[in-house]
Short mmCIF file of C-alpha atoms and ligand atoms in Angstrom, two decimals:
data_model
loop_
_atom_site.label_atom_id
_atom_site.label_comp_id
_atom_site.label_asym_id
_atom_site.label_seq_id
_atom_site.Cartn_x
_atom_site.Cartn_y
_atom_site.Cartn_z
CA UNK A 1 -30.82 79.61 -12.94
CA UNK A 2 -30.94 77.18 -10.41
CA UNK A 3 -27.39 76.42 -8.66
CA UNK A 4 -26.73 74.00 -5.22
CA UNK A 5 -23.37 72.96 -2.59
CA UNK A 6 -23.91 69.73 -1.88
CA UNK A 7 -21.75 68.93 1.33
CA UNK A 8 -21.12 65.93 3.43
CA UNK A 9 -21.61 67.12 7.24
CA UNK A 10 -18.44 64.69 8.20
CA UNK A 11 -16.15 67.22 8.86
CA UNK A 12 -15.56 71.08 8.76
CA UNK A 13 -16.09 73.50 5.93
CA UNK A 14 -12.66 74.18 4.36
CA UNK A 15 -11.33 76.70 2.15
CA UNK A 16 -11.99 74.44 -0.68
CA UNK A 17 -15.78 74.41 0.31
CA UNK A 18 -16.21 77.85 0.64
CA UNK A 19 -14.85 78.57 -2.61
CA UNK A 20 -17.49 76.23 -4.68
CA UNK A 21 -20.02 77.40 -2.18
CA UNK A 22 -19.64 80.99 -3.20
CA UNK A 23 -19.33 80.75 -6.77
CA UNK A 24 -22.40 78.42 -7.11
CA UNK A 25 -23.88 81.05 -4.53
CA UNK A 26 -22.46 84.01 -6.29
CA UNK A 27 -23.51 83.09 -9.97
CA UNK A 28 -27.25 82.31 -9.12
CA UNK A 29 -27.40 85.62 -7.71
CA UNK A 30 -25.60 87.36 -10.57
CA UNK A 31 -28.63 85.23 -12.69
CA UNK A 32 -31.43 86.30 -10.54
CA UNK A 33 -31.55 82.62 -9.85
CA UNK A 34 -31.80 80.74 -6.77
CA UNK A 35 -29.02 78.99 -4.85
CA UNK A 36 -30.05 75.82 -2.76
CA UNK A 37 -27.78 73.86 0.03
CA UNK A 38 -28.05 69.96 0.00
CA UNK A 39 -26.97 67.88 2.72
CA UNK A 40 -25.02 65.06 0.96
CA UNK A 41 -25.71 62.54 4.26
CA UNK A 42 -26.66 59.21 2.22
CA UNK A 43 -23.58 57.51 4.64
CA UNK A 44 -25.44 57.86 8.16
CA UNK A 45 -22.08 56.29 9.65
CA UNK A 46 -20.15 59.41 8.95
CA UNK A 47 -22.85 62.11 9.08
CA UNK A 48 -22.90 63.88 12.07
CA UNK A 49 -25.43 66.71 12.85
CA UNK A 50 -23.12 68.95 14.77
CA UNK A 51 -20.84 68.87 11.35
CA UNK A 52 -24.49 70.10 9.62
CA UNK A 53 -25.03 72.78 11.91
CA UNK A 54 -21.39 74.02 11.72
CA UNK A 55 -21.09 74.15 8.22
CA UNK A 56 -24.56 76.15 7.89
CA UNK A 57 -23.22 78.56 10.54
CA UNK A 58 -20.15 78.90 8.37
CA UNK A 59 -22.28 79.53 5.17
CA UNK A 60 -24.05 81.97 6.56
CA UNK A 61 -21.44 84.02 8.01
CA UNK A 62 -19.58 83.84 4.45
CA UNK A 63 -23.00 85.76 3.30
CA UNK A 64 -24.79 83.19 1.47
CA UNK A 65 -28.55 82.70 1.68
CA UNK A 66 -30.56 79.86 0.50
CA UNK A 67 -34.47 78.74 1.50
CA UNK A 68 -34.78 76.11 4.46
CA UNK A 69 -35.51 73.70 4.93
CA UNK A 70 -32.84 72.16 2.93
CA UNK A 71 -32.56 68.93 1.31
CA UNK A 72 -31.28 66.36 3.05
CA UNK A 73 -30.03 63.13 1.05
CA UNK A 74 -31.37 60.44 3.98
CA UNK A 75 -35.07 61.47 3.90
CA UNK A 76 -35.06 60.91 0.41
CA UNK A 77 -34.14 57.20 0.18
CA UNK A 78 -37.38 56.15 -1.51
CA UNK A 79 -36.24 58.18 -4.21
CA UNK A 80 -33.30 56.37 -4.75
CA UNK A 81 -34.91 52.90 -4.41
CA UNK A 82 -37.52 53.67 -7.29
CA UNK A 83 -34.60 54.66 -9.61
CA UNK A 84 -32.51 51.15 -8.65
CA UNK A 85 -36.09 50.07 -9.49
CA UNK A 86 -35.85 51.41 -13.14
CA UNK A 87 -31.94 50.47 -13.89
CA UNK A 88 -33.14 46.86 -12.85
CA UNK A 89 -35.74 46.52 -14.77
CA UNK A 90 -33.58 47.35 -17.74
CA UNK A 91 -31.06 44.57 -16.54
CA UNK A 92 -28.97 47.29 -15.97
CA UNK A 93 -27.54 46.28 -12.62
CA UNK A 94 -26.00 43.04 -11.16
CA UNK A 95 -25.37 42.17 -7.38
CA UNK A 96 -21.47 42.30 -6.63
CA UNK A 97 -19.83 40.80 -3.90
CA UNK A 98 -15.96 41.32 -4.43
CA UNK A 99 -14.42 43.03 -1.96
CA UNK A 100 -11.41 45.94 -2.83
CA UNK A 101 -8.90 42.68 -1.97
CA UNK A 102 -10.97 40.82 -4.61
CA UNK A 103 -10.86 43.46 -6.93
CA UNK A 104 -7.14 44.16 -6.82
CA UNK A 105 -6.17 40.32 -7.03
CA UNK A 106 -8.57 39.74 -10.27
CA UNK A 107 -6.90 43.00 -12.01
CA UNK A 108 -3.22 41.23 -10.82
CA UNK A 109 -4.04 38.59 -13.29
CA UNK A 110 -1.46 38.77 -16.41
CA UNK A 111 -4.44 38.56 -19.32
CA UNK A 112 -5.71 41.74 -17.50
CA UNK A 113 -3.28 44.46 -18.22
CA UNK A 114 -2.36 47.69 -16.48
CA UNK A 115 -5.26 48.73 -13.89
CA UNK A 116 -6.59 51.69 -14.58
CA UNK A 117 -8.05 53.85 -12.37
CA UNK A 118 -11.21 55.67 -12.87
CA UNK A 119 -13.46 58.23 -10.86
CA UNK A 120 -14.02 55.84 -8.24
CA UNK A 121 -10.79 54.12 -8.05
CA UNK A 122 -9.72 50.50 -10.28
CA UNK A 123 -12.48 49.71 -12.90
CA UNK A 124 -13.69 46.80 -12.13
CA UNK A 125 -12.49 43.97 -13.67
CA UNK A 126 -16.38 42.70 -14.59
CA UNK A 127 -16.09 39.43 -12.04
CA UNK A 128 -19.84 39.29 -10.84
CA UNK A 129 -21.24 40.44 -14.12
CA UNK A 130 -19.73 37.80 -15.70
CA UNK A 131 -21.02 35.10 -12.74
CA UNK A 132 -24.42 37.29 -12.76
CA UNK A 133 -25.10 36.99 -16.73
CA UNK A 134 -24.47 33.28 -16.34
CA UNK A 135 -27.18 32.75 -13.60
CA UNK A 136 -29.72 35.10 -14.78
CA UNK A 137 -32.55 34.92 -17.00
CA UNK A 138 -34.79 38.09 -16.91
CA UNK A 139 -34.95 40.73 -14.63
CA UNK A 140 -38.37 40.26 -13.92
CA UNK A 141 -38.02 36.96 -12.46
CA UNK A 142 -35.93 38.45 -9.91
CA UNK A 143 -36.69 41.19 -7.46
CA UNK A 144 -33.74 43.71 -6.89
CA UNK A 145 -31.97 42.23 -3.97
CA UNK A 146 -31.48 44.49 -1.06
CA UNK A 147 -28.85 45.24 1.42
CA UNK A 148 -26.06 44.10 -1.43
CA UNK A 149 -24.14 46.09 -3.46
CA UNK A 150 -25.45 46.58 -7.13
CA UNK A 151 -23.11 47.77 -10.06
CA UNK A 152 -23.73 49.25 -13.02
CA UNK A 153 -23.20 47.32 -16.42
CA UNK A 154 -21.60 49.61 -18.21
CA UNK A 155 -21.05 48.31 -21.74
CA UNK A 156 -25.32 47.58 -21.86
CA UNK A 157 -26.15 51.00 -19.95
CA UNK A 158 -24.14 52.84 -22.79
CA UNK A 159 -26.27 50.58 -25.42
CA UNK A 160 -29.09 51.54 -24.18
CA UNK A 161 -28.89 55.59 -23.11
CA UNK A 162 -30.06 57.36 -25.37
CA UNK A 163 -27.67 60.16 -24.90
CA UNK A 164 -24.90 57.64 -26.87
CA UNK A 165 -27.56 57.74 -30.49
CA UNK A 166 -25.22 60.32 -31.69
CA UNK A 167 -22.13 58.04 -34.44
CA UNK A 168 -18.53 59.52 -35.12
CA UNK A 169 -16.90 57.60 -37.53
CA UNK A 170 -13.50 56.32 -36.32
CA UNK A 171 -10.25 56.44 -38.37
CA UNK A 172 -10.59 52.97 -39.11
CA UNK A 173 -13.98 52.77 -40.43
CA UNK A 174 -15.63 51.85 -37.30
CA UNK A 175 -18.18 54.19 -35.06
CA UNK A 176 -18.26 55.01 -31.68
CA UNK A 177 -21.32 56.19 -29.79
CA UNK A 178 -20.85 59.76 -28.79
CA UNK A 179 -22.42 61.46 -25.81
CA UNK A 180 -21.97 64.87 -24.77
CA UNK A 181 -22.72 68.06 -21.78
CA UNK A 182 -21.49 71.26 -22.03
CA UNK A 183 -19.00 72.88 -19.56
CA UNK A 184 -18.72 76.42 -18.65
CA UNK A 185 -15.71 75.74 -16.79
CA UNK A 186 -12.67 73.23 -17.34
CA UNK A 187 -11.72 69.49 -16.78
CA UNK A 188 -8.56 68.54 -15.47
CA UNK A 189 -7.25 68.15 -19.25
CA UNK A 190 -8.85 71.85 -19.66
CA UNK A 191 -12.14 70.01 -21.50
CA UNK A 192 -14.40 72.93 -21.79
CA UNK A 193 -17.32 73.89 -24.04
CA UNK A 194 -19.33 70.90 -25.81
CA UNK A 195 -17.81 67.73 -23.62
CA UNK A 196 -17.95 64.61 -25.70
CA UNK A 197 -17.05 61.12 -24.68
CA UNK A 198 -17.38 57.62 -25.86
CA UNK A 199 -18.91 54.71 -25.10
CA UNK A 200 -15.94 52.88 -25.61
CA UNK A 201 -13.96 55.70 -23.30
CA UNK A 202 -16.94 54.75 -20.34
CA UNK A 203 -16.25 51.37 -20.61
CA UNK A 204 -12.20 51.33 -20.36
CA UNK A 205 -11.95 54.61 -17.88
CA UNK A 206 -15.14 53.94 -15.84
CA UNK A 207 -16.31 50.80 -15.76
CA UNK A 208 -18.84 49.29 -14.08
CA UNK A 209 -19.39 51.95 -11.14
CA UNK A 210 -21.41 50.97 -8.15
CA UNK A 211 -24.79 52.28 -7.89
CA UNK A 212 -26.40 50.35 -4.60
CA UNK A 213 -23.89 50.23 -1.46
CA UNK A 214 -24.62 47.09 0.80
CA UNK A 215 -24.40 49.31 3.51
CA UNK A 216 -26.40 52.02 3.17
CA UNK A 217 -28.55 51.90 -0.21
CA UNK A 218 -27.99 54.50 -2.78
CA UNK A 219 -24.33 55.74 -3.87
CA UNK A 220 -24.01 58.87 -4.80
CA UNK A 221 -23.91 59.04 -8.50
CA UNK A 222 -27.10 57.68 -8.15
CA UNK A 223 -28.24 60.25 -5.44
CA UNK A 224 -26.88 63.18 -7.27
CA UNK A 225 -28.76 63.09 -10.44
CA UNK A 226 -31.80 62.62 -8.75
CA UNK A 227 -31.35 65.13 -6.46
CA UNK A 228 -30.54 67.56 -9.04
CA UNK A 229 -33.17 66.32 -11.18
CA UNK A 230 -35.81 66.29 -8.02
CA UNK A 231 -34.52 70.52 -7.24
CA UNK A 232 -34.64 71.48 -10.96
CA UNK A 233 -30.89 72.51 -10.63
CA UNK A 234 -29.52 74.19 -13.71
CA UNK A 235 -25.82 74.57 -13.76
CA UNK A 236 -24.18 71.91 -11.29
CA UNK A 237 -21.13 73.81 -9.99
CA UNK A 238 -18.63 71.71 -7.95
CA UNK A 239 -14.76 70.87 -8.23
CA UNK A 240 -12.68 69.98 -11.11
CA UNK A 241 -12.05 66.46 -9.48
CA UNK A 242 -15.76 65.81 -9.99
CA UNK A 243 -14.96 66.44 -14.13
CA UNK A 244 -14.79 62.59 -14.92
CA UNK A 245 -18.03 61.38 -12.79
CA UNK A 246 -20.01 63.86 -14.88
CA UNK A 247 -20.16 61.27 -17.66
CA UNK A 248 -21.52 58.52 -15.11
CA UNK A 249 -24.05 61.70 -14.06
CA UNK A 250 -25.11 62.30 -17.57
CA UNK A 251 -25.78 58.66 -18.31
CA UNK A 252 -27.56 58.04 -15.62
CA UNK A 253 -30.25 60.96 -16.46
CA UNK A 254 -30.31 59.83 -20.20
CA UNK A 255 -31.23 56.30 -18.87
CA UNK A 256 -33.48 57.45 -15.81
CA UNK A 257 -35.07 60.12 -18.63
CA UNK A 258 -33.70 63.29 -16.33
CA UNK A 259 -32.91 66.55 -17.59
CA UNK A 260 -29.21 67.43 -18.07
CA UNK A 261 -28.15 71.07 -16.07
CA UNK A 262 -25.31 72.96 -17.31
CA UNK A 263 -21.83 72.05 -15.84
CA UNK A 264 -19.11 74.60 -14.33
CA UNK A 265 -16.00 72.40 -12.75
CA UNK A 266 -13.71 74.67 -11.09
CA UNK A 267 -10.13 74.84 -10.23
CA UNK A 268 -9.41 72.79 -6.69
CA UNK A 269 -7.61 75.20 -4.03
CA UNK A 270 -4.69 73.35 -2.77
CA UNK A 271 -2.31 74.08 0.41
CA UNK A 272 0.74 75.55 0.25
CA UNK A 273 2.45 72.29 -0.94
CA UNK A 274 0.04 72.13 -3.67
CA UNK A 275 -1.96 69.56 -1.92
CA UNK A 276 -5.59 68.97 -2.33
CA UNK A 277 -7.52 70.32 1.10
CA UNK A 278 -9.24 67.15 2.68
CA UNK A 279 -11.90 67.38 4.77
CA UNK A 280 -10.43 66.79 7.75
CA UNK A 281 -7.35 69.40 7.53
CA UNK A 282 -8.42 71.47 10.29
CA UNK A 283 -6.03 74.07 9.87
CA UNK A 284 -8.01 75.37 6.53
CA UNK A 285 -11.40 75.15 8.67
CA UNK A 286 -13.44 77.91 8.13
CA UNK A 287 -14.28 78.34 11.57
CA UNK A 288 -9.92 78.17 12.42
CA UNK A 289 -9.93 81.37 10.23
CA UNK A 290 -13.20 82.99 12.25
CA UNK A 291 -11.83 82.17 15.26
CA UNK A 292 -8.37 83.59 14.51
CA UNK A 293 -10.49 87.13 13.45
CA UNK A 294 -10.68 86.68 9.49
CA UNK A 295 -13.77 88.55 7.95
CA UNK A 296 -16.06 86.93 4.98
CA UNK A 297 -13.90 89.55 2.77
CA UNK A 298 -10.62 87.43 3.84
CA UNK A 299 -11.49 84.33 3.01
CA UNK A 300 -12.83 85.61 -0.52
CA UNK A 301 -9.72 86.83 -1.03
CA UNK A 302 -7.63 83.27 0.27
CA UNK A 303 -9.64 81.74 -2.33
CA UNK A 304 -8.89 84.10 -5.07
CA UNK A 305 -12.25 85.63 -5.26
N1 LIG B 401 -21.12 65.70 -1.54
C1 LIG B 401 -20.39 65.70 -2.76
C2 LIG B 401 -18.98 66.17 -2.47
O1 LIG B 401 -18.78 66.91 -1.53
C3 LIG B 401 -21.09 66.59 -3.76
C4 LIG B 401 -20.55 66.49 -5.11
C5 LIG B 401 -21.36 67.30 -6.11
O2 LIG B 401 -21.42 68.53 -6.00
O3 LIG B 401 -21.94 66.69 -7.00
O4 LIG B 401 -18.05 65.80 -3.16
#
């Protein structure tokens, strides 16, 4: 069993942290398996080294042991690039140039219904791919454009994975293209065992998600499942509110040809008002509770462990 923690150094280590860092930490060891830290740093403009350093220095004192030198997201770039590379090639992405303004104003329009939002925020309303299909001919007669954000077409990627082969019949006749990961611990809707989801499902809830940021290359569904692909990681362990981008995750290996690892989603620990810990609530820093005198056993026991 390989298991990871894959956190962005732009802040401090909360309790919320700690907890998904110890139970990925916790069940590797329980496997005999190996538990590996991955610096999630792919946005240089927030990253900060001295966040990197603190958060090891919290791990650490929490007990948990992984090999150096870790991963760390921005030296693997070229990485990223070759799997754009594929997802173009398949005419799987488009250049998109709408900003959120854009984006909210085309989803105001009365033929386009309520908004929904997905992992990521509002699906996309489908502006540039519409613009983009119009202009292009094959894929190969353009290089991927750089330095511009690239989405995802959604409705061809799910054509074309073959993790959506699998047919259920619908109640009224129809099929829908099934795909599928199995979950060891719960969604938000308390999804757990074999997860299956539609195409049609990826389509209205997801949309097309962005895959290339303009400023700084891969996003992180992108990064993720090669990362985890690239460390052999078996069971991805990570926070409940991650449940939903699991089906971009699993779509993206089927298409890139990755392995799928396990999944364990776990409950989120909220503040007393039942408030999701951000990143930057500095009261629920680790290092606030070391500095006040907590031991490794407290904060176990904060978290419910
Ligand atoms: N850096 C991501 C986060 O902190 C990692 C998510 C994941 O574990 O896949 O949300």
């Amino acid at each position: 069993m390989i298991t990871r923690f894959a956190p962005s150094p732009t802040g401090p280590l909360h309790l919320g942290h700690a907890y998904s860092a110890i139970l990925a930490h916790d069940r590797a060891m329980q496997a005999g398996g190996t538990f590996l830290l991955r610096i999630d740093d792919l946005d240089q403009t927030r990253a900060r080294p001295e966040w990197e350093a603190q958060l090891k220095d919290d791990l650490r004192w929490l007990g948990l042991w992984w090999p150096e030198p870790c991963r760390r997201e921005s030296e693997h770039m070229a990485e990223y690039e070759a799997a754009l590379d594929r997802l173009w090639e398949m005419g799987l992405l488009y250049p998109c140039t709408c900003t959120r303004r854009d984006i909210r104003e085309a989803l105001s329009a009365p033929q386009e219904g309520i908004p929904v939002e997905g992992p990521d925020g509002l699906v996309y309303p489908g502006t540039c791919r519409a613009r983009w299909s119009m202009e292009q001919t094959f894929p190969e007669d353009h290089p991927r454009p750089q330095g511009v954000t690239l989405r995802l077409d959604m409705d061809n990627a799910t054509r074309l994975a073959p993790a959506f082969t699998h047919r259920i019949e619908t109640r009224d006749g129809g099929w829908h293209h099934v795909a599928s990961f199995t979950e060891t611990g719960s969604g938000q809707r308390e999804e757990s065992g074999l997860v299956e989801f539609t195409s049609q499902e990826m389509i209205d809830t997801i949309g097309d998600v962005v895959l290339a940021r303009r400023d700084f290359g891969a996003a992180y569904h992108l990064a993720v499942v090669v990362d985890d692909a690239a460390q052999d990681v078996t069971h991805v362990i990570r926070g409940r509110d991650l449940f939903e981008a699991t089906k971009i995750h699993v779509l993206l290996q089927s298409l890139l040809g990755l392995p799928r690892p396990v999944y364990h989603h776990h409950r989120l620990i909220r503040d007393d008002a039942g408030k999701r810990l951000a990143k930057r609530d500095d009261a629920r820093a680790i290092a606030t509770y070391r500095a006040e005198g907590a031991t490794p056993a407290d904060i176990r026991r904060l978290v419910g462990l």
